[in-house]
Amino acid sequence: MLKVAMENELALHQMKELKLNGESIVLFRLKDGFYATQNKCPHLFAPLHKGKIMDGERIQCKFHRAEFDIRSGKSCKWANFPPGIQMLNMVRGEKDLRTFPVKVENGEVLIDIN
Ligand code: FES
């Protein structure tokens, strides 16, 4: 596992972009701990760390407002903004996010990217 942050570095509902082995990953701090997902939105690759955390549990992509469960990576709402984007959804179908195991040890946040 790789050390990516100190536990006290992120406030509640804060995100941090990580570049690990050429992959962009986003680290989240939620009320019950840390989570990590791929950072590229599977719709049209917007960086999710520039999005908004909704209700303390979903990340909303800032481009077309797709939403994903941060803990599981499951798609909750596919791209729906601006009106008409649904036409594109026929070729950019709904996909979940890849997630990565995270643990905290001695105040350090560690990620398994394998
Ligand atoms: S790029 Fe994320 S919803 Fe379109």
Short mmCIF file of N, CA, C and O and ligand atoms in Angstrom, two decimals:
data_model
loop_
_atom_site.label_atom_id
_atom_site.label_comp_id
_atom_site.label_asym_id
_atom_site.label_seq_id
_atom_site.Cartn_x
_atom_site.Cartn_y
_atom_site.Cartn_z
N MET A 1 0.85 -1.20 0.00
CA MET A 1 0.00 0.00 0.00
C MET A 1 0.89 1.24 0.00
O MET A 1 1.97 1.22 0.55
N LEU A 2 0.41 2.28 -0.63
CA LEU A 2 1.19 3.52 -0.75
C LEU A 2 0.65 4.60 0.18
O LEU A 2 -0.57 4.81 0.25
N LYS A 3 1.56 5.30 0.84
CA LYS A 3 1.14 6.42 1.68
C LYS A 3 0.81 7.60 0.76
O LYS A 3 1.63 7.97 -0.09
N VAL A 4 -0.39 8.16 0.92
CA VAL A 4 -0.79 9.25 0.02
C VAL A 4 -1.13 10.55 0.75
O VAL A 4 -1.25 11.60 0.12
N ALA A 5 -1.31 10.47 2.06
CA ALA A 5 -1.66 11.68 2.83
C ALA A 5 -1.53 11.38 4.31
O ALA A 5 -1.46 10.22 4.72
N MET A 6 -1.52 12.45 5.09
CA MET A 6 -1.65 12.30 6.54
C MET A 6 -3.15 12.41 6.86
O MET A 6 -3.88 13.14 6.19
N GLU A 7 -3.56 11.69 7.88
CA GLU A 7 -4.98 11.66 8.23
C GLU A 7 -5.55 13.06 8.48
O GLU A 7 -6.66 13.37 8.09
N ASN A 8 -4.76 13.91 9.12
CA ASN A 8 -5.27 15.24 9.48
C ASN A 8 -5.15 16.26 8.35
O ASN A 8 -5.47 17.43 8.53
N GLU A 9 -4.70 15.80 7.18
CA GLU A 9 -4.51 16.71 6.05
C GLU A 9 -5.83 17.09 5.39
O GLU A 9 -5.95 18.17 4.82
N LEU A 10 -6.79 16.20 5.45
CA LEU A 10 -8.09 16.46 4.80
C LEU A 10 -9.17 16.69 5.84
O LEU A 10 -9.31 15.89 6.78
N ALA A 11 -9.94 17.75 5.63
CA ALA A 11 -11.10 18.01 6.49
C ALA A 11 -12.26 17.14 6.01
O ALA A 11 -12.20 16.55 4.92
N LEU A 12 -13.30 17.07 6.81
CA LEU A 12 -14.49 16.32 6.43
C LEU A 12 -15.02 16.84 5.09
O LEU A 12 -15.13 18.06 4.90
N HIS A 13 -15.33 15.93 4.19
CA HIS A 13 -15.87 16.24 2.85
C HIS A 13 -14.88 17.00 1.97
O HIS A 13 -15.28 17.71 1.06
N GLN A 14 -13.62 16.80 2.26
CA GLN A 14 -12.59 17.37 1.39
C GLN A 14 -12.07 16.26 0.46
O GLN A 14 -12.14 15.07 0.81
N MET A 15 -11.54 16.68 -0.70
CA MET A 15 -11.00 15.73 -1.68
C MET A 15 -9.57 16.11 -1.98
O MET A 15 -9.20 17.28 -1.87
N LYS A 16 -8.82 15.12 -2.44
CA LYS A 16 -7.45 15.39 -2.85
C LYS A 16 -7.17 14.58 -4.12
O LYS A 16 -7.45 13.38 -4.16
N GLU A 17 -6.62 15.24 -5.13
CA GLU A 17 -6.25 14.55 -6.36
C GLU A 17 -4.90 13.89 -6.15
O GLU A 17 -3.98 14.51 -5.62
N LEU A 18 -4.78 12.64 -6.60
CA LEU A 18 -3.51 11.91 -6.49
C LEU A 18 -3.12 11.41 -7.87
O LEU A 18 -4.00 11.03 -8.66
N LYS A 19 -1.84 11.39 -8.15
CA LYS A 19 -1.35 10.76 -9.39
C LYS A 19 -0.50 9.58 -8.94
O LYS A 19 0.56 9.77 -8.32
N LEU A 20 -0.98 8.39 -9.22
CA LEU A 20 -0.27 7.19 -8.78
C LEU A 20 -0.10 6.24 -9.95
O LEU A 20 -1.09 5.85 -10.58
N ASN A 21 1.13 5.89 -10.25
CA ASN A 21 1.42 4.98 -11.37
C ASN A 21 0.74 5.44 -12.66
O ASN A 21 0.15 4.64 -13.38
N GLY A 22 0.76 6.75 -12.89
CA GLY A 22 0.18 7.27 -14.13
C GLY A 22 -1.33 7.36 -14.11
O GLY A 22 -1.95 7.75 -15.10
N GLU A 23 -1.94 7.00 -13.00
CA GLU A 23 -3.40 7.04 -12.91
C GLU A 23 -3.82 8.19 -12.00
O GLU A 23 -3.21 8.44 -10.97
N SER A 24 -4.87 8.89 -12.39
CA SER A 24 -5.41 9.96 -11.56
C SER A 24 -6.50 9.38 -10.66
O SER A 24 -7.45 8.75 -11.14
N ILE A 25 -6.31 9.60 -9.37
CA ILE A 25 -7.21 9.03 -8.35
C ILE A 25 -7.66 10.17 -7.45
O ILE A 25 -6.93 11.14 -7.27
N VAL A 26 -8.86 10.06 -6.90
CA VAL A 26 -9.30 11.07 -5.95
C VAL A 26 -9.55 10.42 -4.60
O VAL A 26 -10.19 9.37 -4.50
N LEU A 27 -8.98 11.05 -3.58
CA LEU A 27 -9.13 10.59 -2.20
C LEU A 27 -10.20 11.46 -1.54
O LEU A 27 -10.16 12.69 -1.67
N PHE A 28 -11.14 10.83 -0.85
CA PHE A 28 -12.24 11.54 -0.20
C PHE A 28 -12.18 11.29 1.30
O PHE A 28 -11.87 10.17 1.72
N ARG A 29 -12.53 12.29 2.07
CA ARG A 29 -12.74 12.04 3.51
C ARG A 29 -14.23 12.21 3.79
O ARG A 29 -14.79 13.30 3.62
N LEU A 30 -14.87 11.12 4.21
CA LEU A 30 -16.27 11.15 4.60
C LEU A 30 -16.37 10.97 6.11
O LEU A 30 -15.35 10.74 6.77
N LYS A 31 -17.57 11.02 6.64
CA LYS A 31 -17.70 10.97 8.11
C LYS A 31 -17.20 9.66 8.71
O LYS A 31 -16.76 9.63 9.85
N ASP A 32 -17.24 8.57 7.93
CA ASP A 32 -16.78 7.29 8.48
C ASP A 32 -15.39 6.89 7.97
O ASP A 32 -14.99 5.74 8.13
N GLY A 33 -14.69 7.80 7.32
CA GLY A 33 -13.32 7.45 6.93
C GLY A 33 -12.96 7.92 5.53
O GLY A 33 -13.62 8.79 4.96
N PHE A 34 -11.91 7.31 5.00
CA PHE A 34 -11.36 7.71 3.70
C PHE A 34 -11.74 6.70 2.63
O PHE A 34 -11.81 5.50 2.88
N TYR A 35 -11.94 7.22 1.41
CA TYR A 35 -12.29 6.39 0.25
C TYR A 35 -11.53 6.93 -0.95
O TYR A 35 -11.16 8.11 -0.98
N ALA A 36 -11.33 6.06 -1.94
CA ALA A 36 -10.63 6.50 -3.15
C ALA A 36 -11.31 5.90 -4.38
O ALA A 36 -11.72 4.73 -4.37
N THR A 37 -11.42 6.71 -5.42
CA THR A 37 -11.98 6.25 -6.69
C THR A 37 -11.12 6.80 -7.83
O THR A 37 -10.30 7.69 -7.62
N GLN A 38 -11.37 6.29 -9.01
CA GLN A 38 -10.74 6.90 -10.19
C GLN A 38 -11.19 8.36 -10.24
O GLN A 38 -12.28 8.70 -9.78
N ASN A 39 -10.34 9.22 -10.79
CA ASN A 39 -10.67 10.64 -10.83
C ASN A 39 -11.35 11.04 -12.12
O ASN A 39 -12.03 12.06 -12.17
N LYS A 40 -11.17 10.25 -13.17
CA LYS A 40 -11.78 10.62 -14.46
C LYS A 40 -13.22 10.13 -14.50
O LYS A 40 -13.47 8.93 -14.36
N CYS A 41 -14.12 11.06 -14.73
CA CYS A 41 -15.52 10.67 -14.87
C CYS A 41 -15.64 9.71 -16.05
O CYS A 41 -15.11 9.99 -17.13
N PRO A 42 -16.36 8.59 -15.90
CA PRO A 42 -16.47 7.64 -17.01
C PRO A 42 -17.37 8.14 -18.13
O PRO A 42 -17.47 7.49 -19.17
N HIS A 43 -18.01 9.28 -17.94
CA HIS A 43 -18.85 9.83 -19.01
C HIS A 43 -17.97 10.48 -20.07
O HIS A 43 -17.78 9.93 -21.14
N LEU A 44 -17.37 11.62 -19.76
CA LEU A 44 -16.48 12.28 -20.74
C LEU A 44 -15.20 12.77 -20.07
O LEU A 44 -14.64 13.79 -20.48
N PHE A 45 -14.79 12.07 -19.03
CA PHE A 45 -13.44 12.21 -18.44
C PHE A 45 -13.17 13.51 -17.68
O PHE A 45 -12.01 13.89 -17.50
N ALA A 46 -14.18 14.20 -17.22
CA ALA A 46 -13.96 15.38 -16.38
C ALA A 46 -13.31 14.94 -15.07
O ALA A 46 -13.55 13.83 -14.59
N PRO A 47 -12.48 15.81 -14.46
CA PRO A 47 -11.86 15.45 -13.18
C PRO A 47 -12.89 15.55 -12.04
O PRO A 47 -13.40 16.63 -11.76
N LEU A 48 -13.16 14.42 -11.42
CA LEU A 48 -14.20 14.41 -10.38
C LEU A 48 -13.82 15.22 -9.16
O LEU A 48 -14.69 15.70 -8.44
N HIS A 49 -12.51 15.41 -8.90
CA HIS A 49 -12.13 16.16 -7.69
C HIS A 49 -12.54 17.64 -7.81
O HIS A 49 -12.49 18.37 -6.82
N LYS A 50 -12.97 18.06 -9.00
CA LYS A 50 -13.49 19.43 -9.14
C LYS A 50 -15.01 19.48 -8.99
O LYS A 50 -15.63 20.53 -9.13
N GLY A 51 -15.60 18.31 -8.71
CA GLY A 51 -17.05 18.24 -8.54
C GLY A 51 -17.46 18.57 -7.11
O GLY A 51 -16.69 19.15 -6.34
N LYS A 52 -18.68 18.15 -6.78
CA LYS A 52 -19.25 18.51 -5.49
C LYS A 52 -19.67 17.24 -4.75
O LYS A 52 -20.24 16.33 -5.36
N ILE A 53 -19.40 17.17 -3.44
CA ILE A 53 -19.87 16.04 -2.64
C ILE A 53 -21.31 16.34 -2.22
O ILE A 53 -21.60 17.40 -1.66
N MET A 54 -22.21 15.40 -2.54
CA MET A 54 -23.63 15.59 -2.29
C MET A 54 -24.05 14.72 -1.09
O MET A 54 -23.76 13.52 -1.08
N ASP A 55 -24.72 15.33 -0.13
CA ASP A 55 -25.25 14.62 1.04
C ASP A 55 -24.19 13.79 1.77
O ASP A 55 -24.49 12.78 2.40
N GLY A 56 -22.94 14.20 1.63
CA GLY A 56 -21.87 13.51 2.35
C GLY A 56 -21.58 12.12 1.83
O GLY A 56 -20.84 11.36 2.46
N GLU A 57 -22.15 11.75 0.66
CA GLU A 57 -21.89 10.39 0.17
C GLU A 57 -21.76 10.19 -1.33
O GLU A 57 -21.32 9.13 -1.76
N ARG A 58 -22.14 11.18 -2.13
CA ARG A 58 -22.02 11.00 -3.58
C ARG A 58 -21.15 12.12 -4.14
O ARG A 58 -21.19 13.25 -3.66
N ILE A 59 -20.41 11.79 -5.22
CA ILE A 59 -19.66 12.82 -5.92
C ILE A 59 -20.46 13.16 -7.19
O ILE A 59 -20.85 12.27 -7.93
N GLN A 60 -20.67 14.47 -7.38
CA GLN A 60 -21.37 14.92 -8.59
C GLN A 60 -20.34 15.52 -9.54
O GLN A 60 -19.60 16.44 -9.18
N CYS A 61 -20.29 15.00 -10.75
CA CYS A 61 -19.37 15.53 -11.77
C CYS A 61 -19.81 16.93 -12.17
O CYS A 61 -21.00 17.18 -12.40
N LYS A 62 -18.85 17.83 -12.29
CA LYS A 62 -19.23 19.22 -12.57
C LYS A 62 -19.62 19.43 -14.04
O LYS A 62 -20.27 20.42 -14.35
N PHE A 63 -19.25 18.51 -14.92
CA PHE A 63 -19.57 18.73 -16.34
C PHE A 63 -21.05 18.50 -16.66
O PHE A 63 -21.73 19.40 -17.12
N HIS A 64 -21.53 17.29 -16.42
CA HIS A 64 -22.90 16.96 -16.83
C HIS A 64 -23.70 16.33 -15.69
O HIS A 64 -24.70 15.67 -15.90
N ARG A 65 -23.16 16.51 -14.47
CA ARG A 65 -23.89 16.18 -13.23
C ARG A 65 -24.19 14.70 -13.03
O ARG A 65 -25.16 14.36 -12.34
N ALA A 66 -23.39 13.82 -13.59
CA ALA A 66 -23.51 12.41 -13.20
C ALA A 66 -23.13 12.32 -11.72
O ALA A 66 -22.32 13.12 -11.24
N GLU A 67 -23.72 11.36 -11.00
CA GLU A 67 -23.40 11.19 -9.58
C GLU A 67 -23.03 9.74 -9.30
O GLU A 67 -23.63 8.83 -9.86
N PHE A 68 -22.07 9.58 -8.41
CA PHE A 68 -21.56 8.24 -8.06
C PHE A 68 -21.48 8.12 -6.55
O PHE A 68 -21.08 9.06 -5.86
N ASP A 69 -21.81 6.92 -6.06
CA ASP A 69 -21.63 6.62 -4.64
C ASP A 69 -20.12 6.54 -4.37
O ASP A 69 -19.43 5.73 -5.01
N ILE A 70 -19.63 7.35 -3.45
CA ILE A 70 -18.18 7.41 -3.21
C ILE A 70 -17.67 6.09 -2.62
O ILE A 70 -16.58 5.63 -2.95
N ARG A 71 -18.47 5.47 -1.78
CA ARG A 71 -17.99 4.25 -1.10
C ARG A 71 -17.93 3.05 -2.06
O ARG A 71 -16.98 2.27 -2.02
N SER A 72 -18.95 2.91 -2.90
CA SER A 72 -19.00 1.72 -3.78
C SER A 72 -18.57 2.02 -5.21
O SER A 72 -18.29 1.10 -5.97
N GLY A 73 -18.57 3.28 -5.60
CA GLY A 73 -18.28 3.65 -6.99
C GLY A 73 -19.48 3.51 -7.92
O GLY A 73 -19.41 3.86 -9.10
N LYS A 74 -20.59 3.02 -7.40
CA LYS A 74 -21.77 2.78 -8.25
C LYS A 74 -22.35 4.09 -8.79
O LYS A 74 -22.46 5.07 -8.06
N SER A 75 -22.74 4.04 -10.04
CA SER A 75 -23.40 5.18 -10.65
C SER A 75 -24.80 5.32 -10.03
O SER A 75 -25.55 4.34 -9.96
N CYS A 76 -25.14 6.53 -9.57
CA CYS A 76 -26.46 6.77 -8.98
C CYS A 76 -27.34 7.55 -9.94
O CYS A 76 -28.56 7.45 -9.90
N LYS A 77 -26.72 8.40 -10.74
CA LYS A 77 -27.46 9.25 -11.66
C LYS A 77 -26.51 9.49 -12.83
O LYS A 77 -25.37 9.88 -12.62
N TRP A 78 -26.96 9.22 -14.03
CA TRP A 78 -26.06 9.42 -15.17
C TRP A 78 -26.19 10.84 -15.68
O TRP A 78 -27.05 11.61 -15.24
N ALA A 79 -25.31 11.22 -16.61
CA ALA A 79 -25.25 12.59 -17.13
C ALA A 79 -26.63 13.11 -17.50
O ALA A 79 -27.36 12.46 -18.25
N ASN A 80 -26.99 14.28 -16.98
CA ASN A 80 -28.35 14.79 -17.19
C ASN A 80 -28.40 16.29 -17.40
O ASN A 80 -29.47 16.90 -17.35
N PHE A 81 -27.25 16.93 -17.61
CA PHE A 81 -27.22 18.37 -17.77
C PHE A 81 -26.15 18.72 -18.80
O PHE A 81 -25.06 18.13 -18.76
N PRO A 82 -26.34 19.67 -19.72
CA PRO A 82 -27.58 20.43 -19.94
C PRO A 82 -28.62 19.55 -20.65
O PRO A 82 -28.29 18.46 -21.13
N PRO A 83 -29.86 20.05 -20.75
CA PRO A 83 -30.89 19.27 -21.43
C PRO A 83 -30.39 18.88 -22.82
O PRO A 83 -29.77 19.69 -23.51
N GLY A 84 -30.63 17.66 -23.22
CA GLY A 84 -30.17 17.18 -24.53
C GLY A 84 -28.96 16.28 -24.42
O GLY A 84 -28.66 15.53 -25.35
N ILE A 85 -28.26 16.33 -23.30
CA ILE A 85 -27.04 15.51 -23.14
C ILE A 85 -27.40 14.02 -23.22
O ILE A 85 -26.57 13.20 -23.57
N GLN A 86 -28.66 13.70 -22.94
CA GLN A 86 -29.08 12.30 -22.97
C GLN A 86 -28.88 11.67 -24.35
O GLN A 86 -28.70 10.47 -24.46
N MET A 87 -28.89 12.49 -25.41
CA MET A 87 -28.63 11.97 -26.76
C MET A 87 -27.26 11.29 -26.81
O MET A 87 -27.09 10.25 -27.41
N LEU A 88 -26.30 11.94 -26.15
CA LEU A 88 -24.93 11.43 -26.13
C LEU A 88 -24.84 10.14 -25.30
O LEU A 88 -23.97 9.31 -25.51
N ASN A 89 -25.76 10.00 -24.37
CA ASN A 89 -25.71 8.85 -23.47
C ASN A 89 -25.93 7.53 -24.21
O ASN A 89 -25.58 6.48 -23.69
N MET A 90 -26.47 7.60 -25.44
CA MET A 90 -26.64 6.38 -26.21
C MET A 90 -25.27 5.78 -26.57
O MET A 90 -25.13 4.57 -26.68
N VAL A 91 -24.27 6.65 -26.73
CA VAL A 91 -22.93 6.13 -27.04
C VAL A 91 -22.00 6.17 -25.83
O VAL A 91 -20.95 5.54 -25.82
N ARG A 92 -22.36 6.94 -24.82
CA ARG A 92 -21.56 6.99 -23.58
C ARG A 92 -22.44 6.46 -22.46
O ARG A 92 -22.96 7.23 -21.64
N GLY A 93 -22.64 5.15 -22.46
CA GLY A 93 -23.55 4.52 -21.51
C GLY A 93 -23.05 4.57 -20.07
O GLY A 93 -21.87 4.78 -19.81
N GLU A 94 -23.98 4.36 -19.16
CA GLU A 94 -23.72 4.46 -17.72
C GLU A 94 -22.65 3.47 -17.27
O GLU A 94 -22.70 2.29 -17.59
N LYS A 95 -21.70 3.97 -16.49
CA LYS A 95 -20.62 3.12 -15.96
C LYS A 95 -20.35 3.51 -14.52
O LYS A 95 -20.48 4.68 -14.15
N ASP A 96 -19.87 2.56 -13.73
CA ASP A 96 -19.47 2.81 -12.35
C ASP A 96 -18.03 3.29 -12.30
O ASP A 96 -17.30 3.18 -13.28
N LEU A 97 -17.62 3.77 -11.13
CA LEU A 97 -16.23 4.18 -10.91
C LEU A 97 -15.43 3.00 -10.36
O LEU A 97 -15.95 2.20 -9.56
N ARG A 98 -14.18 2.95 -10.71
CA ARG A 98 -13.27 2.00 -10.06
C ARG A 98 -12.95 2.55 -8.67
O ARG A 98 -12.74 3.76 -8.50
N THR A 99 -12.93 1.69 -7.69
CA THR A 99 -12.60 2.11 -6.33
C THR A 99 -11.30 1.43 -5.89
O THR A 99 -10.90 0.41 -6.47
N PHE A 100 -10.67 1.98 -4.87
CA PHE A 100 -9.40 1.45 -4.38
C PHE A 100 -9.48 1.31 -2.85
O PHE A 100 -9.98 2.22 -2.18
N PRO A 101 -8.96 0.20 -2.31
CA PRO A 101 -8.96 0.03 -0.85
C PRO A 101 -8.08 1.09 -0.17
O PRO A 101 -6.99 1.40 -0.67
N VAL A 102 -8.59 1.64 0.92
CA VAL A 102 -7.87 2.67 1.68
C VAL A 102 -7.87 2.26 3.15
O VAL A 102 -8.87 1.74 3.65
N LYS A 103 -6.74 2.48 3.83
CA LYS A 103 -6.74 2.29 5.29
C LYS A 103 -5.89 3.37 5.94
O LYS A 103 -5.04 4.00 5.28
N VAL A 104 -6.14 3.58 7.23
CA VAL A 104 -5.37 4.56 7.99
C VAL A 104 -4.57 3.81 9.04
O VAL A 104 -5.12 2.96 9.77
N GLU A 105 -3.28 4.09 9.07
CA GLU A 105 -2.39 3.43 10.04
C GLU A 105 -1.46 4.47 10.61
O GLU A 105 -0.76 5.17 9.84
N ASN A 106 -1.45 4.60 11.92
CA ASN A 106 -0.56 5.57 12.59
C ASN A 106 -0.67 6.97 11.98
O ASN A 106 0.33 7.63 11.77
N GLY A 107 -1.88 7.38 11.68
CA GLY A 107 -2.12 8.74 11.16
C GLY A 107 -1.80 8.90 9.69
O GLY A 107 -1.91 10.00 9.15
N GLU A 108 -1.43 7.80 9.02
CA GLU A 108 -1.13 7.88 7.60
C GLU A 108 -2.24 7.21 6.78
O GLU A 108 -2.74 6.15 7.15
N VAL A 109 -2.58 7.84 5.64
CA VAL A 109 -3.60 7.27 4.76
C VAL A 109 -2.88 6.49 3.67
O VAL A 109 -2.02 7.02 2.97
N LEU A 110 -3.27 5.22 3.54
CA LEU A 110 -2.60 4.31 2.60
C LEU A 110 -3.60 3.80 1.58
O LEU A 110 -4.74 3.47 1.92
N ILE A 111 -3.15 3.69 0.33
CA ILE A 111 -4.02 3.20 -0.74
C ILE A 111 -3.37 2.01 -1.41
O ILE A 111 -2.17 1.98 -1.65
N ASP A 112 -4.24 1.04 -1.75
CA ASP A 112 -3.80 -0.12 -2.53
C ASP A 112 -4.26 0.11 -3.96
O ASP A 112 -5.47 0.11 -4.21
N ILE A 113 -3.34 0.30 -4.88
CA ILE A 113 -3.75 0.59 -6.26
C ILE A 113 -3.62 -0.62 -7.18
O ILE A 113 -3.79 -0.50 -8.39
N ASN A 114 -3.35 -1.79 -6.63
CA ASN A 114 -3.22 -2.97 -7.49
C ASN A 114 -4.55 -3.63 -7.80
O ASN A 114 -5.49 -3.47 -7.13
S1 FES B 1 -17.96 14.23 -17.89
FE1 FES B 1 -18.83 13.69 -16.00
S2 FES B 1 -20.94 13.72 -16.35
FE2 FES B 1 -20.06 14.20 -18.28
#
